[in-house]
Amino acid sequence: MANVSGSGRDGFGSRFGVIAAIAGSAVGLGNIWRFPYVAGENGGGAFLLLYVGCVLAIGIPVMMSELIIGRRAQSYAFGSFKKLAPGKPWTIIGALGIVSAFVILAFYSTVAGWTLEYIVQSLTGAFHGKTSAEFKTTFEGFISGSWWPLIWQMVFMFLTAIIVYMGVQKGIEKWSKILMPMLLVLIIVLAVRSLTLPGGMEGLKFFIYPDFSKITWDVVLKAMGQAAFSLSIGMGALITYGSYIPKNNKLSSTAFQITIADTGMAILAGLIVFPAIFSYHINPTEGPGLAFIVFPTIFSQMPGGDIFAVFFFFLLAIASLTSTISVLEVVVAFASEELKITRKKATIIGSLAITFVGVFCTLSFGVMSDVKIFGKTIFDLFDYSSANILLPLGALLIVLFTGWFLGKKNVRDELSNGSLLKVRLFGAFLFIVRFIAPVVIVFVFLKSLGIINF
Ligand code: TRP
């Protein structure tokens, strides 16, 4: 496919390719594994409401900002700030992004490894006729082991590294285009199945009916963190992807479409998980294991469940892969373009370093489960701090940069593709990135930390 960005850099080939690749980054374990477990722990319907609020108030403006920055600068995260703000400290956003990428990939690869184990289990018919209690026991037995969880994590990191090494178009675009729509279809089928289970309506009520008494500032922070995590924002991954987007692509529509796709996937996952939880008497506050108990239970009780299980875990692993490549890409782009090492070396060193850190996340369910930092296991600490601290912080700096530093003219120019398109609601967009999004993020931070009180 021809280079379309016109700058001699690798780029996305088509409009659908743009959407598919960015949606591939956004849709992943965040939607299907993390969203249901965090929503279950934080009040169901009340959490859903806050989550959607954060997607609108913070998610869309930050996503647009990242795409604007990346396409303007024609560079990856760190390099973009160096180009657009030479000699200024904004490169800290790029540096923060590298840290976030490490932290996220370390624990994400643990869970992605679990999906590989579950492909094998479903292929060997291990899901037959078990109850949810038995699935819980099997799951806990598996994750507390020292060998297989580590082996799968390493296999997954290896797959990620191979695809990143193959490059932008051939790797990312080809996979996302075919398999993401298949996942969507499967998820819809499962949602219908789950909603029609006996007792399913009660789960639906838990998921969509907001119980306002459950809302605390801590819950708001977690909703904000989940929104950022799920949309892949706050780390500069979408700055890198923005730089691959053709100059004639309408960034605002792209951001809207991806946000709808990603949020839709999370809500569909909720529509599968919560009815099933209530029907099969699983605890909504089960934690990170939730999806790995609920989904197998659904399959074990479903006609053709074995086949659905294989497809589901396979597509979930692929969805995770299209997400992890966008995270590793942040590290590799930095290392190869900034430290001037070859892309091959950058990929090998980067993925080995991340896998090394990731081992501790995986073992924190087993031999290292007693190691606690701030009262959390290593896995929990990485999971919590990346979504709830690092990404919102990155998001805050990104909107401040776009709103106050990049310059109205540059922002308008990117949104209008050099005055070719009419930009509607430009004033509103500027107001949101300058005031609304930063104030909301800072306020939620300070409130949930208990720093301000009324
Ligand atoms: N959004 C992905 C998911 O939901 C995870 C992810 C990929 C991500 N790239 C990211 C999160 C960049 C934050 C930043 O599974």
PDB file of C-alpha atoms in Angstrom, residues 109-110 113-114 117 141-154 362:
ATOM      1  CA  SER A 109       0.457  -9.261  29.447  1.00  0.00           C
ATOM      2  CA  THR A 110      -0.340 -11.295  32.559  1.00  0.00           C
ATOM      3  CA  GLY A 113      -1.564 -14.750  28.924  1.00  0.00           C
ATOM      4  CA  TRP A 114      -4.626 -16.035  30.768  1.00  0.00           C
ATOM      5  CA  GLU A 117      -4.483 -20.628  28.585  1.00  0.00           C
ATOM      6  CA  GLY A 141      -5.405 -22.811  40.854  1.00  0.00           C
ATOM      7  CA  PHE A 142      -4.110 -21.780  37.452  1.00  0.00           C
ATOM      8  CA  ILE A 143      -3.107 -18.182  38.245  1.00  0.00           C
ATOM      9  CA  SER A 144      -1.329 -19.142  41.466  1.00  0.00           C
ATOM     10  CA  GLY A 145       0.964 -21.526  39.592  1.00  0.00           C
ATOM     11  CA  SER A 146       4.478 -20.470  38.692  1.00  0.00           C
ATOM     12  CA  TRP A 147       4.953 -22.022  35.273  1.00  0.00           C
ATOM     13  CA  TRP A 148       2.034 -21.781  32.902  1.00  0.00           C
ATOM     14  CA  PRO A 149       0.978 -18.207  33.710  1.00  0.00           C
ATOM     15  CA  LEU A 150       4.582 -17.128  33.063  1.00  0.00           C
ATOM     16  CA  ILE A 151       4.951 -19.169  29.899  1.00  0.00           C
ATOM     17  CA  TRP A 152       1.738 -17.742  28.444  1.00  0.00           C
ATOM     18  CA  GLN A 153       2.763 -14.215  29.383  1.00  0.00           C
ATOM     19  CA  MET A 154       6.046 -14.698  27.555  1.00  0.00           C
ATOM     20  CA  THR A 362       2.161 -12.618  37.198  1.00  0.00           C
TER      21      THR A 362
END
